[in-house]
mmCIF file of C-alpha atoms in Angstrom:
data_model
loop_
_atom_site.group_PDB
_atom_site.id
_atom_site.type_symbol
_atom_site.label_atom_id
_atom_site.label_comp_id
_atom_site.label_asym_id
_atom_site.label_seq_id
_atom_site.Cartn_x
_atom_site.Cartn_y
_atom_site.Cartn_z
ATOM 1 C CA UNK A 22 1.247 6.616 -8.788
ATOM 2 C CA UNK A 23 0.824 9.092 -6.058
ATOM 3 C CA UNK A 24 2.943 10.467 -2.995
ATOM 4 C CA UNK A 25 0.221 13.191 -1.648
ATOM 5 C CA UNK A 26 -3.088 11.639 -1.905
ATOM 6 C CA UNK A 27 -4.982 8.940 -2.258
ATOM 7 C CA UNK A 28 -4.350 7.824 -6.153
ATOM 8 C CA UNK A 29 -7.914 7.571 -6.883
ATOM 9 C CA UNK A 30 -8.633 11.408 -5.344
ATOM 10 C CA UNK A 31 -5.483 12.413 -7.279
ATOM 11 C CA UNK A 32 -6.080 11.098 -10.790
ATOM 12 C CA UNK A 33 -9.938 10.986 -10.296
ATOM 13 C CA UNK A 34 -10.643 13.656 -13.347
ATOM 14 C CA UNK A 35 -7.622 12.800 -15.398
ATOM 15 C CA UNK A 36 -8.362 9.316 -15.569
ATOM 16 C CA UNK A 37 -12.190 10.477 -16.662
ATOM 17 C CA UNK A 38 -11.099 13.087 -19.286
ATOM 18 C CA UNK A 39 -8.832 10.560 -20.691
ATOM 19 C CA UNK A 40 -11.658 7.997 -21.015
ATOM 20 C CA UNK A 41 -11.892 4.211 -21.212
ATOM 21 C CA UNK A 42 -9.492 4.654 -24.630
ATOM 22 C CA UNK A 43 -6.751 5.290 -22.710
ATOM 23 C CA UNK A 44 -6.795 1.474 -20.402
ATOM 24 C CA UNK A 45 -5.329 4.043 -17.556
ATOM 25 C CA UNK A 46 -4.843 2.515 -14.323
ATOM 26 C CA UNK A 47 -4.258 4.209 -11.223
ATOM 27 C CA UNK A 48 -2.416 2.405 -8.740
ATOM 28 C CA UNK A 49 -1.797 3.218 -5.104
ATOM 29 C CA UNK A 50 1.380 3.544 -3.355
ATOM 30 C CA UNK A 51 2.687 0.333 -1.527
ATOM 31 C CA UNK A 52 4.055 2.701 1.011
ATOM 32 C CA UNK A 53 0.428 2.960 2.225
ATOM 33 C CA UNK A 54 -0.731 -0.426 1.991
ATOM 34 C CA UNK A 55 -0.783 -1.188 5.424
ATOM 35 C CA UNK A 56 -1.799 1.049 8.754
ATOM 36 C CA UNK A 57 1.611 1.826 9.322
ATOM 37 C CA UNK A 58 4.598 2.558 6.446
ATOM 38 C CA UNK A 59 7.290 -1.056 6.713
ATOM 39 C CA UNK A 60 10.223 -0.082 8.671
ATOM 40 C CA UNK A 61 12.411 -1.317 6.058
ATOM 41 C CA UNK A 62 10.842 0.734 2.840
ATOM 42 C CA UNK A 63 13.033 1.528 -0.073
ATOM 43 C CA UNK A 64 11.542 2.584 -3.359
ATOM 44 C CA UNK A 65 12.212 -0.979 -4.324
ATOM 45 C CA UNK A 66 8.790 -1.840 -2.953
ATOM 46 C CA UNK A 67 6.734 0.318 -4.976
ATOM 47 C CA UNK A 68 9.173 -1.369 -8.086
ATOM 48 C CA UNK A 69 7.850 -4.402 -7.444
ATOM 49 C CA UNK A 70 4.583 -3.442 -6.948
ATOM 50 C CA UNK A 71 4.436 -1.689 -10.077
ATOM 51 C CA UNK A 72 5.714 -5.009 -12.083
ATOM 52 C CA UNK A 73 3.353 -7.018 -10.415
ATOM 53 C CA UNK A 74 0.407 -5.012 -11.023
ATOM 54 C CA UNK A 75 1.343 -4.764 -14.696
ATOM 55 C CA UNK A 76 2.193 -8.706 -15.105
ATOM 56 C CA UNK A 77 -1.022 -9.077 -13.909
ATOM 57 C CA UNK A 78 -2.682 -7.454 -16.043
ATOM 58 C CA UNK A 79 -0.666 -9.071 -18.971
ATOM 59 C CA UNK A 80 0.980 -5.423 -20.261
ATOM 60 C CA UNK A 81 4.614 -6.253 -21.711
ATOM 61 C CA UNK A 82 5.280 -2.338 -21.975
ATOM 62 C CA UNK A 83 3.157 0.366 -20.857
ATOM 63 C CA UNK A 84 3.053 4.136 -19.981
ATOM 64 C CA UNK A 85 4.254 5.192 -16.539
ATOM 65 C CA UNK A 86 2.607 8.131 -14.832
ATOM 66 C CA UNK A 87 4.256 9.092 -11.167
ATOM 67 C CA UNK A 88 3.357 12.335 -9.296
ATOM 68 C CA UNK A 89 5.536 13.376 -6.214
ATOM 69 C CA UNK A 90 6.432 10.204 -4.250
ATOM 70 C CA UNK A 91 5.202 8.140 -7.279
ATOM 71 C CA UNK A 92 7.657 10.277 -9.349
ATOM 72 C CA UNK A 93 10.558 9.338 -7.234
ATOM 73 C CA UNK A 94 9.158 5.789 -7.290
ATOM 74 C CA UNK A 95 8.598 5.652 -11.599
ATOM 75 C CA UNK A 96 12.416 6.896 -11.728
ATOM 76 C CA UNK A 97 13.616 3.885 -9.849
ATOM 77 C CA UNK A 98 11.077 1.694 -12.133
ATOM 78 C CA UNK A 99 13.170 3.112 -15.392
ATOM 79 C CA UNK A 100 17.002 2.407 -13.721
ATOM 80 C CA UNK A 101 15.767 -1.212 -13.539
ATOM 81 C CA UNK A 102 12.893 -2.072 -15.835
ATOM 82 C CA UNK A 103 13.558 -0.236 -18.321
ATOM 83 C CA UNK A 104 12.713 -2.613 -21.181
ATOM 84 C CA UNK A 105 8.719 -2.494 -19.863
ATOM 85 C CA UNK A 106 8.183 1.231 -19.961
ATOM 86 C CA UNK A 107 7.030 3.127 -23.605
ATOM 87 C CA UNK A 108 7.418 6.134 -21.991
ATOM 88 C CA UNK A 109 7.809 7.714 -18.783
ATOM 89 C CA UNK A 110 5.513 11.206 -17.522
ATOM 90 C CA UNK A 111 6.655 12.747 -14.588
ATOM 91 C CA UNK A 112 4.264 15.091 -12.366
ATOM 92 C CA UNK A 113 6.808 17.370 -9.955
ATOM 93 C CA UNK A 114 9.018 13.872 -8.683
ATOM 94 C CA UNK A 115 9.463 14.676 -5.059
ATOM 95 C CA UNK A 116 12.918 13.409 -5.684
ATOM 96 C CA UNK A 117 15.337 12.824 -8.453
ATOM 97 C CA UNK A 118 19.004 10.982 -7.021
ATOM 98 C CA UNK A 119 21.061 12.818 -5.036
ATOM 99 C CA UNK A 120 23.744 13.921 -7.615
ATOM 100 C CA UNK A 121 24.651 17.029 -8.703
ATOM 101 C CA UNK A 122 22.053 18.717 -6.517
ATOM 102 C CA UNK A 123 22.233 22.436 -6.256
ATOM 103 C CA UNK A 124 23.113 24.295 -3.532
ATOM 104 C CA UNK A 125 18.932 25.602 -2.938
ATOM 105 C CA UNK A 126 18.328 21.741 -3.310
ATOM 106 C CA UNK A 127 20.467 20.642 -0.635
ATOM 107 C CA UNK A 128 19.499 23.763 1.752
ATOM 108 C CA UNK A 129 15.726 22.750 0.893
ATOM 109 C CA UNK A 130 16.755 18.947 2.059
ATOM 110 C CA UNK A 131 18.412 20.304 5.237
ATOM 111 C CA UNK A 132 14.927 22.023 5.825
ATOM 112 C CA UNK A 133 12.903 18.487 5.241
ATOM 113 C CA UNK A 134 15.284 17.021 7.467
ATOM 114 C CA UNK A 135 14.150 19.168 10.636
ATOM 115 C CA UNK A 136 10.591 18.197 10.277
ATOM 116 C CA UNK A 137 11.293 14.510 11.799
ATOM 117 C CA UNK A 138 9.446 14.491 15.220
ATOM 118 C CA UNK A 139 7.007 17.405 14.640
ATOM 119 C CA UNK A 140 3.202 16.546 15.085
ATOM 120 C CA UNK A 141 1.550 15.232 12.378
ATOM 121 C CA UNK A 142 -0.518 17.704 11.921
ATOM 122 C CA UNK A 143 2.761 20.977 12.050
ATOM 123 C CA UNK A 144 4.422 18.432 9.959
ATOM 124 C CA UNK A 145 2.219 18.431 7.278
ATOM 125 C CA UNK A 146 1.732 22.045 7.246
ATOM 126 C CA UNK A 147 5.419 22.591 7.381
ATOM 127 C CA UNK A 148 6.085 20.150 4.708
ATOM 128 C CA UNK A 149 3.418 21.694 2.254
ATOM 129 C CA UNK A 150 5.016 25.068 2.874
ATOM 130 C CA UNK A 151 8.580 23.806 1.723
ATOM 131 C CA UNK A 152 6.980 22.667 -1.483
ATOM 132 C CA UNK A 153 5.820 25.888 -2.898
ATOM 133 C CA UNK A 154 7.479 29.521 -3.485
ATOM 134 C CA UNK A 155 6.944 31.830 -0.524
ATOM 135 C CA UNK A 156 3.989 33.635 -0.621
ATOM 136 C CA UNK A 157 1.352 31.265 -2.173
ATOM 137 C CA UNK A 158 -1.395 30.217 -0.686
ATOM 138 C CA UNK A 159 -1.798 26.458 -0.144
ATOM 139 C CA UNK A 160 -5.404 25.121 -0.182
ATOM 140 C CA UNK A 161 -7.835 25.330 2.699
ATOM 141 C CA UNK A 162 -8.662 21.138 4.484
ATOM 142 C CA UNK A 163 -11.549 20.484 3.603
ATOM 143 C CA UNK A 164 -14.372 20.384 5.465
ATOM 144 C CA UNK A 165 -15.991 18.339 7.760
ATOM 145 C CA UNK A 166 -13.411 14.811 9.399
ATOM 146 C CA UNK A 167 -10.776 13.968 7.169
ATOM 147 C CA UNK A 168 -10.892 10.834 5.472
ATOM 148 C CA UNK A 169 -9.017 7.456 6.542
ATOM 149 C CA UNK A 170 -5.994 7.923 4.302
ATOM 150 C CA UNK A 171 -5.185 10.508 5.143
ATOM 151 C CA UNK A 172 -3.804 9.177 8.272
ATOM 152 C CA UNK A 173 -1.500 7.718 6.691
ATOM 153 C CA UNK A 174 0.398 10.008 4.849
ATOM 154 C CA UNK A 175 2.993 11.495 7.617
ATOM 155 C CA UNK A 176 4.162 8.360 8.564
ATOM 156 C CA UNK A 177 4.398 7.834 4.369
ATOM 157 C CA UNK A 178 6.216 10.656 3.609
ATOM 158 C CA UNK A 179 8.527 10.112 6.292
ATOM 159 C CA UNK A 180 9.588 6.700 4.577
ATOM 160 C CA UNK A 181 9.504 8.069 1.276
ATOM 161 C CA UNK A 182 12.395 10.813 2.812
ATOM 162 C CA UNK A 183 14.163 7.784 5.199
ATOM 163 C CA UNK A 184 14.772 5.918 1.779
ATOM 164 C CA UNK A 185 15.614 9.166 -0.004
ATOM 165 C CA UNK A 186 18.656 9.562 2.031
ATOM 166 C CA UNK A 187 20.475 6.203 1.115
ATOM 167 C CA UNK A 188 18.864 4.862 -1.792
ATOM 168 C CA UNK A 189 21.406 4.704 -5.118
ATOM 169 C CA UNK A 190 19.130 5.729 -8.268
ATOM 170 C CA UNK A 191 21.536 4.799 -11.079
ATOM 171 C CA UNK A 192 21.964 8.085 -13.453
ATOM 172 C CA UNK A 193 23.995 5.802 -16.057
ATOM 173 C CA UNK A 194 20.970 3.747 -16.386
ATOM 174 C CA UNK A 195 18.263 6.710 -16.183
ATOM 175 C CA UNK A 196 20.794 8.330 -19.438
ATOM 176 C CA UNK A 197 20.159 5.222 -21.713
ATOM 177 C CA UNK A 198 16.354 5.278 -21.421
ATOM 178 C CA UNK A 199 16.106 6.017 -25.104
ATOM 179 C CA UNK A 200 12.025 6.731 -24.742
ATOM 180 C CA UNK A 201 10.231 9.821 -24.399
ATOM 181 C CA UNK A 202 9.806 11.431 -20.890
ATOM 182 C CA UNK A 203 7.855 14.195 -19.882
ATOM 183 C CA UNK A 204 7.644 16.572 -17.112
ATOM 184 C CA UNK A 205 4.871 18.588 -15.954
ATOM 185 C CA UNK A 206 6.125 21.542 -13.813
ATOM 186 C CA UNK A 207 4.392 24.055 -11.852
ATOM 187 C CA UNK A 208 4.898 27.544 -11.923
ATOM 188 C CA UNK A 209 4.163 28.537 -8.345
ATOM 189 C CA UNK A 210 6.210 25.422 -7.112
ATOM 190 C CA UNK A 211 9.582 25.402 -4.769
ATOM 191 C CA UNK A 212 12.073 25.780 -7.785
ATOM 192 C CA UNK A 213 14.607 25.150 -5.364
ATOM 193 C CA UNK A 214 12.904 21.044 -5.797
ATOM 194 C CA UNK A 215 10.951 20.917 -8.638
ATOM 195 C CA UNK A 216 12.704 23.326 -10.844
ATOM 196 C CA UNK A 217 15.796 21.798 -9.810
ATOM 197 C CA UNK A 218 15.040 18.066 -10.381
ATOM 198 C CA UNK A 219 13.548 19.621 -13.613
ATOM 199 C CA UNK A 220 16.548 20.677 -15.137
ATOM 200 C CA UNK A 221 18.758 18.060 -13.517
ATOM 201 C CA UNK A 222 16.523 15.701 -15.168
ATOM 202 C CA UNK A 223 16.858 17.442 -19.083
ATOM 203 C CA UNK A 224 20.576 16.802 -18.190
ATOM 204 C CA UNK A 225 19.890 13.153 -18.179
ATOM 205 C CA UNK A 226 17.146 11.806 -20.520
ATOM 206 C CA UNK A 227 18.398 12.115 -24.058
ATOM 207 C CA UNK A 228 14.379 12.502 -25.259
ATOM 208 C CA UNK A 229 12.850 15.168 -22.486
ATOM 209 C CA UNK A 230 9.927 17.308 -22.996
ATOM 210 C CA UNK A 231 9.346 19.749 -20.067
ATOM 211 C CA UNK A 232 5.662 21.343 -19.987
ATOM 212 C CA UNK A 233 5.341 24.818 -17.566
ATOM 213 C CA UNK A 234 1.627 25.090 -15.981
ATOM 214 C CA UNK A 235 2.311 28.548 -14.523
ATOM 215 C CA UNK A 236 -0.558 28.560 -12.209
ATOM 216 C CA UNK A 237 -0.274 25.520 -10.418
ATOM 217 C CA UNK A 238 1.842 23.893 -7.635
ATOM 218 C CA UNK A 239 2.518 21.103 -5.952
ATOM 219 C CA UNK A 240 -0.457 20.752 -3.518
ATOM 220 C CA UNK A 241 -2.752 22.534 -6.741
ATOM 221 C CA UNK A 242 -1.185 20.151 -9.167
ATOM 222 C CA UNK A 243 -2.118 19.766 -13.036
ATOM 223 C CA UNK A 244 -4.128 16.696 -13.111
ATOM 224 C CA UNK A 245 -6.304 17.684 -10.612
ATOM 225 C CA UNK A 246 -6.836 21.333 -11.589
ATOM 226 C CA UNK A 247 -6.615 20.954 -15.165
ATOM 227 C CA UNK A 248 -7.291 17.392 -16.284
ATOM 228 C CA UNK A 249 -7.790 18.827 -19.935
ATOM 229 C CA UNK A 250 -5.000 20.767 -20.680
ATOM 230 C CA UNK A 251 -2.448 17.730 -19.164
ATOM 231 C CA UNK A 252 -4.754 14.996 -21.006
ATOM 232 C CA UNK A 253 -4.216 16.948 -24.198
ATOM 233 C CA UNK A 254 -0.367 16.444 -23.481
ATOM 234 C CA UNK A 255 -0.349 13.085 -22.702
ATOM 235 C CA UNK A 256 -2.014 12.049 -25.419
ATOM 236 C CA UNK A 257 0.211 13.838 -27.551
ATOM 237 C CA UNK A 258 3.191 12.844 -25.829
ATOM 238 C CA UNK A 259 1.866 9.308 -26.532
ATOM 239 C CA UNK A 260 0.146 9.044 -29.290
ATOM 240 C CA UNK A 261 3.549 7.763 -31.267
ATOM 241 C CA UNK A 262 3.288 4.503 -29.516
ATOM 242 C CA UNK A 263 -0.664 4.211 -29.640
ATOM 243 C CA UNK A 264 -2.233 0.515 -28.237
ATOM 244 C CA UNK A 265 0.744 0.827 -25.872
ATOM 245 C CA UNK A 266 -1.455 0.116 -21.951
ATOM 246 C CA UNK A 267 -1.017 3.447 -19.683
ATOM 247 C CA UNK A 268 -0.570 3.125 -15.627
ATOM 248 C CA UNK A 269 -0.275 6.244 -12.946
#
């Protein structure tokens, strides 16, 4: 699952380095399933979306992949499913609960919070500055019209933040997910977010395995940039509980 771009553009090369061995499945954000994001979205919705893709495809327990908004989304999956999941992988979570946060996390969310009623376009580039230490340089568009979905995605991340503000993600439950989870952190990153939910996380899951890739960020993110290296880890991470489906 992922909050930036379209899932298949996102997990495009990780899903081909992994090969067919792997039964991954990238699925796409409900958030965007329609022109415009519900006015009533919670996280619940990409829950249930999640379930229902993997009922369908007749997986009792699986792997859970979630980068950014899909992150945020896969940690409410393992507060209330947590019986379906083998294991849980976590690419930079654009949100974590809203306990405990430190003080650079709640200045950062003040920051997010003045972007509501920009353009799309400032709001974008605003928002992709936020995520990623001063100083780095975020990736050029690319050329030529930008494709349909991407449309979509100020009106989705403004949703994804609407329901970050109110929705309860259950830390008691998240604490008694006895399976492994993994996070995949870049280096160049906001550590005032990703850092943060990082370590807030390692405070919660009793089995947590945090991976560094000190070249990346956010908007330059491992699966995309280095399918390889973050296959490698995966596969590691999962091999204990091999024949086991996998969905991101």
């Amino acid at each position: 699952m992922d909050g930036a771009v379209s899932g298949d553009v996102a997990y495009g090369s990780l899903v081909a380095v992994l090969g067919s061995v792997s039964d991954a499945v990238v699925k796409e954000l409900e958030v965007y399933a329609t022109p415009e994001a519900p006015h009533d979205y919670t996280l619940d919705l990409e829950v249930a979306g999640v379930l229902r893709e993997a009922d369908e495809r007749g997986w009792e327990r699986f792997h859970l992949v979630g980068y950014s908004g899909g992150g945020a989304a896969a940690l409410a999956f393992v507060a209330s499913h947590p019986e379906r999941l083998a294991s849980l992988a976590l690419l930079e979570p654009a949100w974590a609960g809203r306990w405990d946060l430190s003080p650079a996390e709640q200045a950062l969310w003040r920051e997010y919070g003045r972007l509501e009623g920009l353009p799309p376009d400032e709001f974008m580039r605003t928002f992709m500055r936020l995520a990623v230490k001063p100083g780095v340089e975020l990736p050029p568009p690319p050329p030529g019209d930008p494709p349909p979905w991407m449309a979509k995605r100020p009106g989705g991340i403004r949703a994804f933040m609407m329901t970050f503000e109110t929705y309860e993600l259950d830390r008691d439950a998240l604490s008694r997910f006895d399976r492994p989870v993994y996070f995949a952190l870049g280096g160049l990153s906001n550590p005032g977010q990703y850092g943060a939910i990082a370590t807030r996380l390692g405070g919660v899951f009793p089995d947590y395995e945090l991976e560094v890739f000190e070249e990346r960020h956010h908007f330059d993110p491992p699966h995309r940039i280095e399918p390889e290296r973050l296959a490698d880890s995966l596969r590691a991470f999962w091999r204990p509980a091999e024949g086991v489906d996998a969905a991101s």
